Amino acid sequence: MSEFVAELIGTMILIIFGGGVVGGVVLKNSKAEGAGWVVITIGWGLAVAMAIYAVGSFTGAHINPAVTLGLASIGDFPWSKVPIYITAQMIGAFIGACIVFLNYLPHWDKTEDQGAKLAVYSTDPAVRSPFSNLLSEMIGTFVLLMGILFIGANEFTEGLNPLIVGLLIVAIGMSLGGATGYAINPARDLGPRIAHALLPIPGKGGSDWGYAWIPVVGPILGGVYGSVFYKAIFVQEFSVAFWVLSLIVAVIIVGAAGSELKKGRTVSNKVEQKIS
């Protein structure tokens, strides 16, 4: 199997299981309707584990542009292969999303909530605040790449690594995912979002393109920074990318904190005015 086909199939499997569990939980008249966040996070963790089991021996199962770019940024993956991997991941995510559509064919018309239909395909924030949402996606993917590199630095019984990475995804979802739905993967969000826009889903509404850049840019920044941070702190190999990204991350943190503090002061002033 070629690396292109392997990454395509791996990412397709990821979305079939991951998007599938969301569909089961949020679409009307599904037997899993209302099962909740814990089921979704476990489903996504198992989706990652199964994708790695399927194609890990062929490509290492990146199944995520943030992983591909992160590993390339520290010299653990050749830059010449990056376009091939990312293209395969995007196509695989799109195909996986189309399969999820087919699996739940009778349920789209039964579901009136347009947001629930979009949630099967892509993420959206619990509280819409661009700087903070971007930061949340960066943190989640930073932890993902750090975790992958931690796991790679330890010896596990043969065959257990995919399950350990799956548990990492569950941990990220349960601990950090409540803010934005934890895309932590540009292909996972953008490929299915394109599918949502193109598929004939009854009463689907818009695809929220105004938000779509955040689950792409955030994971890329967080993934690359997580990789160069690991190299700098744990391996003592500092790079220009580490210092540049540290500055960018600091600016985003200050911007997010400043924006939320400003909102807090505005709310406090309104409350004080009402009281007085």
Short mmCIF file of C-alpha atoms in Angstrom, two decimals, residues 42-195:
data_model
loop_
_atom_site.label_atom_id
_atom_site.label_comp_id
_atom_site.label_asym_id
_atom_site.label_seq_id
_atom_site.Cartn_x
_atom_site.Cartn_y
_atom_site.Cartn_z
CA ILE A 42 -14.26 7.67 24.12
CA GLY A 43 -15.51 7.21 20.56
CA TRP A 44 -12.93 9.64 19.19
CA GLY A 45 -10.16 7.97 21.22
CA LEU A 46 -11.07 4.56 19.82
CA ALA A 47 -11.33 6.10 16.34
CA VAL A 48 -7.72 7.25 16.56
CA ALA A 49 -6.58 3.88 17.93
CA MET A 50 -8.30 1.95 15.13
CA ALA A 51 -6.87 4.28 12.47
CA ILE A 52 -3.36 3.75 13.84
CA TYR A 53 -3.84 -0.02 13.97
CA ALA A 54 -5.01 0.07 10.35
CA VAL A 55 -2.19 2.04 8.72
CA GLY A 56 0.48 2.62 11.36
CA SER A 57 2.80 0.05 9.81
CA PHE A 58 2.67 1.89 6.47
CA THR A 59 3.06 5.56 7.45
CA GLY A 60 3.14 5.81 11.23
CA ALA A 61 -0.51 6.92 10.89
CA HIS A 62 -0.17 10.67 11.13
CA ILE A 63 -3.85 11.10 10.08
CA ASN A 64 -3.49 14.75 11.05
CA PRO A 65 -1.71 17.64 9.27
CA ALA A 66 -0.68 19.07 12.64
CA VAL A 67 1.20 15.84 13.40
CA THR A 68 2.80 15.77 9.95
CA LEU A 69 3.93 19.41 10.19
CA GLY A 70 4.99 19.03 13.81
CA LEU A 71 7.22 16.04 13.10
CA ALA A 72 8.64 17.70 9.96
CA SER A 73 9.49 20.83 11.95
CA ILE A 74 11.85 18.87 14.21
CA GLY A 75 13.41 16.76 11.48
CA ASP A 76 11.52 13.55 12.30
CA PHE A 77 9.72 13.56 8.95
CA PRO A 78 10.87 14.69 5.48
CA TRP A 79 9.35 17.96 4.24
CA SER A 80 9.16 16.52 0.73
CA LYS A 81 6.40 14.13 1.87
CA VAL A 82 4.33 16.75 3.72
CA PRO A 83 2.12 17.76 0.74
CA ILE A 84 1.38 14.11 -0.08
CA TYR A 85 0.37 13.27 3.47
CA ILE A 86 -1.78 16.37 4.00
CA THR A 87 -3.57 15.93 0.67
CA ALA A 88 -4.33 12.30 1.53
CA GLN A 89 -5.57 13.28 4.99
CA MET A 90 -7.95 15.90 3.59
CA ILE A 91 -9.38 13.53 0.99
CA GLY A 92 -9.73 10.73 3.54
CA ALA A 93 -11.54 13.03 5.97
CA PHE A 94 -13.93 14.12 3.23
CA ILE A 95 -14.71 10.54 2.21
CA GLY A 96 -15.18 9.49 5.83
CA ALA A 97 -17.67 12.34 6.33
CA CYS A 98 -19.62 11.21 3.27
CA ILE A 99 -19.84 7.69 4.69
CA VAL A 100 -21.19 9.08 7.98
CA PHE A 101 -23.85 10.91 5.95
CA LEU A 102 -24.89 7.63 4.31
CA ASN A 103 -24.96 5.77 7.63
CA TYR A 104 -27.46 8.20 9.15
CA LEU A 105 -29.56 8.84 6.02
CA PRO A 106 -33.00 8.62 7.72
CA HIS A 107 -31.94 10.79 10.66
CA TRP A 108 -31.02 14.06 8.92
CA ASP A 109 -34.62 14.85 8.05
CA LYS A 110 -35.76 13.93 11.58
CA THR A 111 -33.27 16.36 13.12
CA GLU A 112 -34.42 20.00 13.10
CA ASP A 113 -31.37 21.43 14.89
CA GLN A 114 -29.00 22.76 12.22
CA GLY A 115 -26.20 23.09 14.76
CA ALA A 116 -26.49 19.40 15.64
CA LYS A 117 -26.17 18.45 11.98
CA LEU A 118 -23.06 20.60 11.58
CA ALA A 119 -21.60 19.15 14.81
CA VAL A 120 -21.46 15.71 13.19
CA TYR A 121 -18.97 17.17 10.72
CA SER A 122 -17.06 19.98 12.36
CA THR A 123 -16.38 21.72 15.65
CA ASP A 124 -17.76 24.91 17.11
CA PRO A 125 -16.96 26.78 20.33
CA ALA A 126 -19.06 26.62 23.48
CA VAL A 127 -18.38 30.36 23.87
CA ARG A 128 -17.49 32.16 20.65
CA SER A 129 -14.39 34.26 21.27
CA PRO A 130 -11.79 34.04 18.46
CA PHE A 131 -8.60 34.66 20.44
CA SER A 132 -9.64 32.28 23.23
CA ASN A 133 -10.93 29.65 20.80
CA LEU A 134 -7.66 29.81 18.87
CA LEU A 135 -5.70 29.45 22.10
CA SER A 136 -7.78 26.46 23.19
CA GLU A 137 -7.12 24.64 19.92
CA MET A 138 -3.42 25.47 20.23
CA ILE A 139 -3.25 24.10 23.78
CA GLY A 140 -5.05 20.88 22.85
CA THR A 141 -2.77 20.19 19.89
CA PHE A 142 0.34 21.25 21.84
CA VAL A 143 -0.56 18.57 24.39
CA LEU A 144 -1.27 16.08 21.59
CA LEU A 145 2.17 16.44 19.98
CA MET A 146 3.94 16.50 23.32
CA GLY A 147 2.04 13.37 24.32
CA ILE A 148 2.89 11.56 21.08
CA LEU A 149 6.56 12.38 21.58
CA PHE A 150 6.38 11.29 25.24
CA ILE A 151 4.82 7.98 24.20
CA GLY A 152 7.47 7.49 21.52
CA ALA A 153 10.22 7.97 24.12
CA ASN A 154 8.92 5.04 26.19
CA GLU A 155 8.82 1.31 25.55
CA PHE A 156 5.43 -0.40 25.46
CA THR A 157 4.40 -3.96 24.80
CA GLU A 158 4.16 -4.40 21.04
CA GLY A 159 0.73 -3.39 19.79
CA LEU A 160 -0.20 -1.19 22.74
CA ASN A 161 0.98 2.14 21.32
CA PRO A 162 -2.21 2.83 19.32
CA LEU A 163 -4.34 2.29 22.44
CA ILE A 164 -2.11 4.62 24.46
CA VAL A 165 -2.46 7.34 21.81
CA GLY A 166 -6.21 6.72 21.81
CA LEU A 167 -6.28 7.24 25.58
CA LEU A 168 -4.35 10.48 25.06
CA ILE A 169 -7.15 11.67 22.74
CA VAL A 170 -9.76 10.73 25.36
CA ALA A 171 -7.83 12.64 28.01
CA ILE A 172 -7.56 15.74 25.81
CA GLY A 173 -11.26 15.58 24.99
CA MET A 174 -12.39 15.18 28.59
CA SER A 175 -9.96 17.72 30.04
CA LEU A 176 -9.68 20.41 27.35
CA GLY A 177 -12.29 19.67 24.69
CA GLY A 178 -15.24 21.40 26.30
CA ALA A 179 -14.15 24.82 25.07
CA THR A 180 -14.14 24.23 21.30
CA GLY A 181 -14.97 20.58 20.70
CA TYR A 182 -11.22 19.88 20.32
CA ALA A 183 -10.62 19.62 16.59
CA ILE A 184 -6.84 19.33 17.23
CA ASN A 185 -6.64 18.24 13.59
CA PRO A 186 -7.15 20.53 10.57
CA ALA A 187 -8.18 17.64 8.30
CA ARG A 188 -10.67 16.33 10.86
CA ASP A 189 -12.49 19.67 10.81
CA LEU A 190 -11.98 21.12 7.33
CA GLY A 191 -12.53 17.94 5.28
CA PRO A 192 -15.90 17.14 6.88
CA ARG A 193 -16.89 20.83 6.88
CA ILE A 194 -16.43 20.83 3.10
CA ALA A 195 -18.51 17.64 2.95
#
